[in-house]
Coordinates of C-alpha atoms in Angstrom, one line a residue:
X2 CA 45.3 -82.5 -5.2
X3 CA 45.4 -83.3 -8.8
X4 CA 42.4 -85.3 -10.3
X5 CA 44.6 -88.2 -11.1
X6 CA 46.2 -88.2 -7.7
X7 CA 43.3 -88.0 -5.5
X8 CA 41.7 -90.7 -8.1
X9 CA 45.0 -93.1 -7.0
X10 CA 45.1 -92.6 -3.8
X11 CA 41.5 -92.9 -3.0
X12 CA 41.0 -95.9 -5.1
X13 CA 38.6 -98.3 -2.7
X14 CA 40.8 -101.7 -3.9
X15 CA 43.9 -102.4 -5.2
X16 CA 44.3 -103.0 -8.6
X17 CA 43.9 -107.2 -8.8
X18 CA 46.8 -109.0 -10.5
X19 CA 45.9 -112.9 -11.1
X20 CA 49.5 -114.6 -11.6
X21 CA 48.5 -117.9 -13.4
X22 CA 51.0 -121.1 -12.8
X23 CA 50.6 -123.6 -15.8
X24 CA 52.4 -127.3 -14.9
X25 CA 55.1 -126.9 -14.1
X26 CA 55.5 -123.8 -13.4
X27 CA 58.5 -121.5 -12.9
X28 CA 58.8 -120.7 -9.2
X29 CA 61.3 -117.6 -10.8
X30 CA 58.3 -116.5 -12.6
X31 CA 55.8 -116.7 -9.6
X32 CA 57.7 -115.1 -7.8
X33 CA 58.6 -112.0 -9.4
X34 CA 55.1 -110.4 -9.9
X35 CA 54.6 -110.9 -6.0
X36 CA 57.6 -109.4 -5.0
X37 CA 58.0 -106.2 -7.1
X38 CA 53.5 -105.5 -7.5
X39 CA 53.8 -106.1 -3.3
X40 CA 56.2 -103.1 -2.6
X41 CA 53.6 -100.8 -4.5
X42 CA 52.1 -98.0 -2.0
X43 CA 50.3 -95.0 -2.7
X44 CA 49.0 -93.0 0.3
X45 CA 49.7 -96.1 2.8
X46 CA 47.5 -98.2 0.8
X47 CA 48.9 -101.1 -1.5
X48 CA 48.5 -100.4 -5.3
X49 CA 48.2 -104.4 -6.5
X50 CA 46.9 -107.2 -5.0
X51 CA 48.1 -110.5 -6.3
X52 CA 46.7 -113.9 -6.3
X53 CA 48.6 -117.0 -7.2
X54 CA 45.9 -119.5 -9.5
X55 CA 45.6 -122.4 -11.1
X56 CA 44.0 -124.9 -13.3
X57 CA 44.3 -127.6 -11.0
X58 CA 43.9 -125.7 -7.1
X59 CA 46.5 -127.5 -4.6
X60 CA 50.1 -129.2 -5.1
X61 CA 51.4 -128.0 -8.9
X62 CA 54.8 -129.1 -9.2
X63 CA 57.8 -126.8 -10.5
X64 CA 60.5 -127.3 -12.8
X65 CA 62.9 -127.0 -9.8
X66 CA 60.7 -130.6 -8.7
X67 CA 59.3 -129.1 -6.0
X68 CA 55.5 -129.0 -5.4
X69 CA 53.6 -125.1 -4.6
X70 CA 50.6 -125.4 -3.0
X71 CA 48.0 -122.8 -5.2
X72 CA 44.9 -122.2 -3.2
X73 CA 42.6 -120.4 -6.3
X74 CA 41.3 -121.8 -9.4
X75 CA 41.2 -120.2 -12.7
X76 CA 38.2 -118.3 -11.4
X77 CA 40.3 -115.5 -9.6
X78 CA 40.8 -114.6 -13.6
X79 CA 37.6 -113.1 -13.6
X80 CA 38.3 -110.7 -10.6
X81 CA 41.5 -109.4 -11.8
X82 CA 42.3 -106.2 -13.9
X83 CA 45.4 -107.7 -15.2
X84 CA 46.1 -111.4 -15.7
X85 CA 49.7 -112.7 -16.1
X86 CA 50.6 -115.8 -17.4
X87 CA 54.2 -118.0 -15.8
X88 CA 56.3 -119.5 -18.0
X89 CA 56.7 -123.5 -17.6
X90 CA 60.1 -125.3 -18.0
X91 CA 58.7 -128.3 -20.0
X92 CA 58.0 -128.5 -23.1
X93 CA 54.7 -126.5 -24.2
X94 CA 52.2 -128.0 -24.6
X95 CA 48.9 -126.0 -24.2
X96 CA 46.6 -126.5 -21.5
X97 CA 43.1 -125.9 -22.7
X98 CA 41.6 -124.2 -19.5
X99 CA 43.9 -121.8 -19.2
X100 CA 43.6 -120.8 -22.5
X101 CA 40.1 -120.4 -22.6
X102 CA 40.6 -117.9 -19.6
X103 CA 43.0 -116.4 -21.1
X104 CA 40.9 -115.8 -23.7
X105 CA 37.6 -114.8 -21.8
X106 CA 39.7 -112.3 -20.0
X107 CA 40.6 -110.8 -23.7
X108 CA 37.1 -110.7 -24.7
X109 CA 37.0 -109.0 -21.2
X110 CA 38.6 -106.3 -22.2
X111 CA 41.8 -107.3 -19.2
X112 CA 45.2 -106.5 -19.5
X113 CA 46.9 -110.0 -20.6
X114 CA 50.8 -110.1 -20.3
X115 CA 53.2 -113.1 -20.2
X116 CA 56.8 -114.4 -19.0
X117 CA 58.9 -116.4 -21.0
X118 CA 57.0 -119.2 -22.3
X119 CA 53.5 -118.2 -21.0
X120 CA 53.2 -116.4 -24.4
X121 CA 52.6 -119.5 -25.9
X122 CA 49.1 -119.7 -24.2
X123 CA 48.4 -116.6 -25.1
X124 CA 49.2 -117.1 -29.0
X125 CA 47.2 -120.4 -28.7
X126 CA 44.2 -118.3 -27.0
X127 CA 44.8 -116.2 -30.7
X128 CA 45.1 -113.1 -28.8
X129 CA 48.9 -112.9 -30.3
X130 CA 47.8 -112.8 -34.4
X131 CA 49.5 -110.0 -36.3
X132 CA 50.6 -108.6 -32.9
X133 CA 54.4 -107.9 -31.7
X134 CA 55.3 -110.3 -28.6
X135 CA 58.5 -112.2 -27.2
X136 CA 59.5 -115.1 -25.7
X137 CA 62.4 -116.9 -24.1
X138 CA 64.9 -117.1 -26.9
X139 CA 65.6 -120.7 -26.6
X140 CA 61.8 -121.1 -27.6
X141 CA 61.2 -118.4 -30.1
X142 CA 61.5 -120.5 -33.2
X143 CA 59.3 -123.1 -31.6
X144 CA 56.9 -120.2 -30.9
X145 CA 57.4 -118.9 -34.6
X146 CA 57.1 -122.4 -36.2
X147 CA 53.7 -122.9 -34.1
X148 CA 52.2 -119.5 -34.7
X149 CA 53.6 -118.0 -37.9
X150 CA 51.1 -115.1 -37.5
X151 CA 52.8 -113.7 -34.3
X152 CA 55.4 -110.8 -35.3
X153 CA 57.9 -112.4 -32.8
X154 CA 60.4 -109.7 -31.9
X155 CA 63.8 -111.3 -30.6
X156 CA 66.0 -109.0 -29.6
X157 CA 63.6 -107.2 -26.7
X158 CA 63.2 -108.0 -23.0
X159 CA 59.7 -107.1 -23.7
X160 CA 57.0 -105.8 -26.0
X161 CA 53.6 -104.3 -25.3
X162 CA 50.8 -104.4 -28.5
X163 CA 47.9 -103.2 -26.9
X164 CA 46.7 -104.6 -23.6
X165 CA 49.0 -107.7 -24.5
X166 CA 52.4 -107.9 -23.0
X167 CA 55.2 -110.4 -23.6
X168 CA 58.4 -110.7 -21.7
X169 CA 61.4 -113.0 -22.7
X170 CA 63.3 -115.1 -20.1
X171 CA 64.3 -114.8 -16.5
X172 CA 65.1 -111.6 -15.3
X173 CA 63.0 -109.9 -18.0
X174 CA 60.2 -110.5 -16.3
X175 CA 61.3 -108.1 -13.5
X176 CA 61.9 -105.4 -16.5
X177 CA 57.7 -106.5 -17.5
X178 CA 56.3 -105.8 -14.1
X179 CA 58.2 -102.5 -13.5
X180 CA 57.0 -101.8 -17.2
X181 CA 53.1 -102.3 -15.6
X182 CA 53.7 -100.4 -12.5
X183 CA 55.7 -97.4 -14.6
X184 CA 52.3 -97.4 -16.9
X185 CA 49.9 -97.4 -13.9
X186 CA 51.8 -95.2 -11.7
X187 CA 54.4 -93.4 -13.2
X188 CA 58.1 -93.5 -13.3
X189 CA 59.0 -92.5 -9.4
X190 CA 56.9 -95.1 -8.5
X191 CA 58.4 -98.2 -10.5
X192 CA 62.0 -96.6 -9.5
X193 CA 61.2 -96.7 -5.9
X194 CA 60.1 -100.0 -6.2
X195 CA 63.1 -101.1 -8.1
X196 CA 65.5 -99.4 -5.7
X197 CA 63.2 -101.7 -2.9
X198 CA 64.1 -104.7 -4.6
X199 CA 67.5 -104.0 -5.4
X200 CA 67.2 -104.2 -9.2
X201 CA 68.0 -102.4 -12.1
X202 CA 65.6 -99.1 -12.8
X203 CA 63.0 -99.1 -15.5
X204 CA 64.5 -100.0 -18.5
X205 CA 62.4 -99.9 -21.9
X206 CA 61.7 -102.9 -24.0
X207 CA 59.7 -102.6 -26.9
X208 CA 56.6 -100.7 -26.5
X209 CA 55.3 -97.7 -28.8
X210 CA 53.9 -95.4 -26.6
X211 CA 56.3 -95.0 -23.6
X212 CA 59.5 -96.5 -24.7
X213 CA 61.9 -96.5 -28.2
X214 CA 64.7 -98.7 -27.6
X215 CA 65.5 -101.7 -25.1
X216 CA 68.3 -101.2 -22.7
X217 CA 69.9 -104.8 -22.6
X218 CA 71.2 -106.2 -19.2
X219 CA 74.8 -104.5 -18.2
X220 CA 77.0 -107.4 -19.0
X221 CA 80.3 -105.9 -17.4
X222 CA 81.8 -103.3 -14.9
X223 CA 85.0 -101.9 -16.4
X224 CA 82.8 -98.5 -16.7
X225 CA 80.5 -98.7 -13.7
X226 CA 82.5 -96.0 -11.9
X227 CA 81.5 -93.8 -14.6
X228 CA 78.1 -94.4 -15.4
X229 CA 77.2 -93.6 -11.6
X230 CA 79.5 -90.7 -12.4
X231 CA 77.7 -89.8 -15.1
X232 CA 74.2 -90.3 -13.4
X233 CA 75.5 -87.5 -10.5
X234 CA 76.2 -85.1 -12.8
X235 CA 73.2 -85.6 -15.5
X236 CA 72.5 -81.6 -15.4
X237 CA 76.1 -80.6 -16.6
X238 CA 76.5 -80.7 -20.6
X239 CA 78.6 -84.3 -20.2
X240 CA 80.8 -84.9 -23.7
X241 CA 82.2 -88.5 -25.0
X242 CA 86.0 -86.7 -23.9
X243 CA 84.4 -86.0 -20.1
X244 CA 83.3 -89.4 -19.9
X245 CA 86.5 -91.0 -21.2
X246 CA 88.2 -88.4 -19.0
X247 CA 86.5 -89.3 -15.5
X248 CA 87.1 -93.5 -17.0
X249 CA 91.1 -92.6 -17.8
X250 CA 90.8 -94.1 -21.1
X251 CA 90.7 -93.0 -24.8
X252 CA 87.1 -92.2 -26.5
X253 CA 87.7 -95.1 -28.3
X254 CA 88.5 -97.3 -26.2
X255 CA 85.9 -96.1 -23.6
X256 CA 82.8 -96.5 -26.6
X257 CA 84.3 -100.0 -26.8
X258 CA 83.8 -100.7 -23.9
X259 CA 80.5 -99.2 -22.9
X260 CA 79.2 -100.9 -25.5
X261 CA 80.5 -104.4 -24.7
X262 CA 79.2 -103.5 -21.2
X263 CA 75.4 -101.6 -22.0
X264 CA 74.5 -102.3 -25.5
X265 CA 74.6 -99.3 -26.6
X266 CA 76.6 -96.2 -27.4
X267 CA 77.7 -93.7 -24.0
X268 CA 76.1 -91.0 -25.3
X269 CA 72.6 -93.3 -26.4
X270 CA 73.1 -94.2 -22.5
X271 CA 73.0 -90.9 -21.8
X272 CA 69.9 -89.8 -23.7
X273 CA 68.1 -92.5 -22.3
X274 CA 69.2 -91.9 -18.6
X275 CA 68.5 -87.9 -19.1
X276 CA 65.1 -88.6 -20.6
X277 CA 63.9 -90.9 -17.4
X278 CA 65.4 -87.8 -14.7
X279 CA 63.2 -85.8 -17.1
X280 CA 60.2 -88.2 -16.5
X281 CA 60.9 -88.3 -13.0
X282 CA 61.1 -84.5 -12.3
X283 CA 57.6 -83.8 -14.3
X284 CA 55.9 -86.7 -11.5
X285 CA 57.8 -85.3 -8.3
X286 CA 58.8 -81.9 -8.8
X287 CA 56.3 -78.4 -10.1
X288 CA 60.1 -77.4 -11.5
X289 CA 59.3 -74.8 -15.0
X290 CA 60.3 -76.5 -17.9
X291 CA 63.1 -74.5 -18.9
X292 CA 64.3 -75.4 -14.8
X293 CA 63.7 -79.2 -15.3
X294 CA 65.4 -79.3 -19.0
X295 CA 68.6 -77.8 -17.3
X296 CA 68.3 -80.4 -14.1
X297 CA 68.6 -83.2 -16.3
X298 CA 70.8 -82.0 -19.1
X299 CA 68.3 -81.8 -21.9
X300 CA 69.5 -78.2 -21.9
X301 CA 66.2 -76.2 -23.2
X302 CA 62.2 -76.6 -22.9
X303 CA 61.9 -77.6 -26.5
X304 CA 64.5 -79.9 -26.2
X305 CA 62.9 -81.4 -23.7
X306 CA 59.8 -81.2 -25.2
X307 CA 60.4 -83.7 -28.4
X308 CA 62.4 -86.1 -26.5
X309 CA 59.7 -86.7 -24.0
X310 CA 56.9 -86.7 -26.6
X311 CA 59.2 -89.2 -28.6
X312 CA 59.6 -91.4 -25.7
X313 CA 55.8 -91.5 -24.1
X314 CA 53.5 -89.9 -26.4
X315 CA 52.9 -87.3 -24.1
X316 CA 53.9 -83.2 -24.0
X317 CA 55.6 -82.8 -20.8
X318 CA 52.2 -81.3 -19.9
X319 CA 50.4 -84.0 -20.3
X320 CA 52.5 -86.3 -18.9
X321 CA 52.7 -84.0 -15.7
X322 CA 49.3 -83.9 -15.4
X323 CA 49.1 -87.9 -15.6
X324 CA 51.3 -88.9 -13.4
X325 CA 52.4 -85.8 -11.0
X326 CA 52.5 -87.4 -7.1
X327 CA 52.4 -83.8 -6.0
X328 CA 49.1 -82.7 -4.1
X329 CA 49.2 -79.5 -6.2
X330 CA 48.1 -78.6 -9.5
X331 CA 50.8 -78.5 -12.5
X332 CA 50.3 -74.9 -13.2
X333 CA 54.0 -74.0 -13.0
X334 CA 54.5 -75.9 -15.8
X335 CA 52.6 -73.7 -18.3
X336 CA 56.4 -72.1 -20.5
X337 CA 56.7 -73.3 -23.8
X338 CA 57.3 -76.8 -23.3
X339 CA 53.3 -77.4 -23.2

């Protein structure tokens, strides 16, 4: 089995995710991290353990006006690997202890993310200065008014700077904690998991090392017969005229609309789609590069060479190596592409 493997699936704990609900908290937010780091399994052992904490342990009330009932303290900060900070529906206003865990967890050397307005505590904790981060749009020029220093980035679903990541509103969050599981264990992983939960898969949002460009939410259908056209048939040399053809529109007409509906051009849909089967293929598959390239339509080994090092930093190679689920070594990948 390969080092990394056996290292994952021998691991004696879980890795420990402390989810911390400021007053009052968004039960959205909670609930997110527990449902999508809860399907993660590797070997029939669980790959997260969450806890729930608080500044104040017992009833916190929600911006829905309900009351949660939070067993742990601010304290189960200090046992995690990764701390995440919920996003509150009132007005921020910072709450000093959980800044100053926030910040001890920094100094800690933890992985720090936030949703939606929980990136206020972490700008207020100073972790955020002359770093990239988001919010909920609806609070980012409060955020930028409050903490000029923070390069707010708008237009993402999220945005990793270091061990600090930031997620805008709502759903976005689900796109963060598939982000984390994707960075931990691979690709196949977070897709599984998203295919569990019935959401989107992986979609990029802003960070440097293992994404380039977010994928906004799908805001229409018109095209959805093709796109899961599209995704059968990644390994065949797919032109804008094939995909207009399989929609029964013009080209024109069908960019319009894929755009309208994805955010982006068909063909930048397409890239990205083909680039994420690649990712996929290196972590479940010992397929020669030349092979793999051709299964997902980046047609040679150099080709898929540069698109993968532009997207995580890492030679197909490498990234094999990282994050291969196989219980064999990679040596079948040793053509050109290394």
């Amino acid at each position: 089995m390969h080092p990394e493997v056996l290292a994952m699936s021998e691991r004696l704990a879980p890795h420990r995710i402390a989810v911390i609900a400021p007053s009052p908290v968004s039960m959205f937010n909670l609930a997110i991290p527990e449902l999508l780091f809860g399907k993660v399994e590797l070997a029939g052992r669980p790959g997260y353990e969450v806890v729930i904490c608080a500044a104040d342990p017992g009833p916190v009330p929600t911006s829905g006006g309900l009351d949660l009932y939070v067993r742990h303290g601010l304290e189960a900060v200090r046992e995690a690997d990764t701390v995440v900070v919920a996003g509150t529906g009132a007005p921020y206003e910072p709450e000093p202890r959980i800044v100053a865990a926030v910040r001890e967890a920094a100094e800690a050397g933890k992985r720090i993310a936030s949703l939606c307005t929980g990136a206020f505590q972490l700008a207020e904790a100073g972790l955020l200065e002359g770093r990239r981060a988001t919010t909920y749009w609806a609070h980012a020029e409060a955020l930028r008014a409050r903490y000029p220093g923070v390069d707010l980035q708008g237009d993402v679903l999220y945005v990793q700077d270091g061990p600090y990541v930031t997620a805008s509103g709502y759903a976005a969050g689900i796109d963060l904690c598939l982000h984390v599981i994707r960075t931990d264990y691979g690709a196949a992983v977070a897709n599984e998991v998203a295919r569990l939960a019935l959401v989107a898969p992986v979609r990029p949002g802003g960070q440097t090392q293992f994404t380039h460009t977010p994928l906004p939410p799908e805001r229409g259908t018109a095209c959805a017969d093709t796109r899961g056209w599209a995704m059968r048939n990644l390994d065949k040399p797919l032109t804008l005229t094939d995909l207009a053809r399989h929609a029964g529109v013009s080209v024109r007409t069908l960019t319009r609309r894929f755009h309208a509906e994805s955010g982006v051009s068909p063909l930048q849909w397409l890239l990205h789609q083909r680039i994420e089967r690649a990712k996929e293929l290196l972590e479940t598959t010992t397929l020669p590069m030349d092979q793999l390239a051709r299964a997902c339509g980046l047609g040679t080994a150099d080709s898929l060479r540069a698109h993968v090092v532009r997207r995580t930093g890492l030679t197909p190679s490498a990234y094999r190596a990282q994050f291969s689920r196989l219980g064999t070594g990679s040596d079948a990948d040793s053509s050109s592409a290394a």
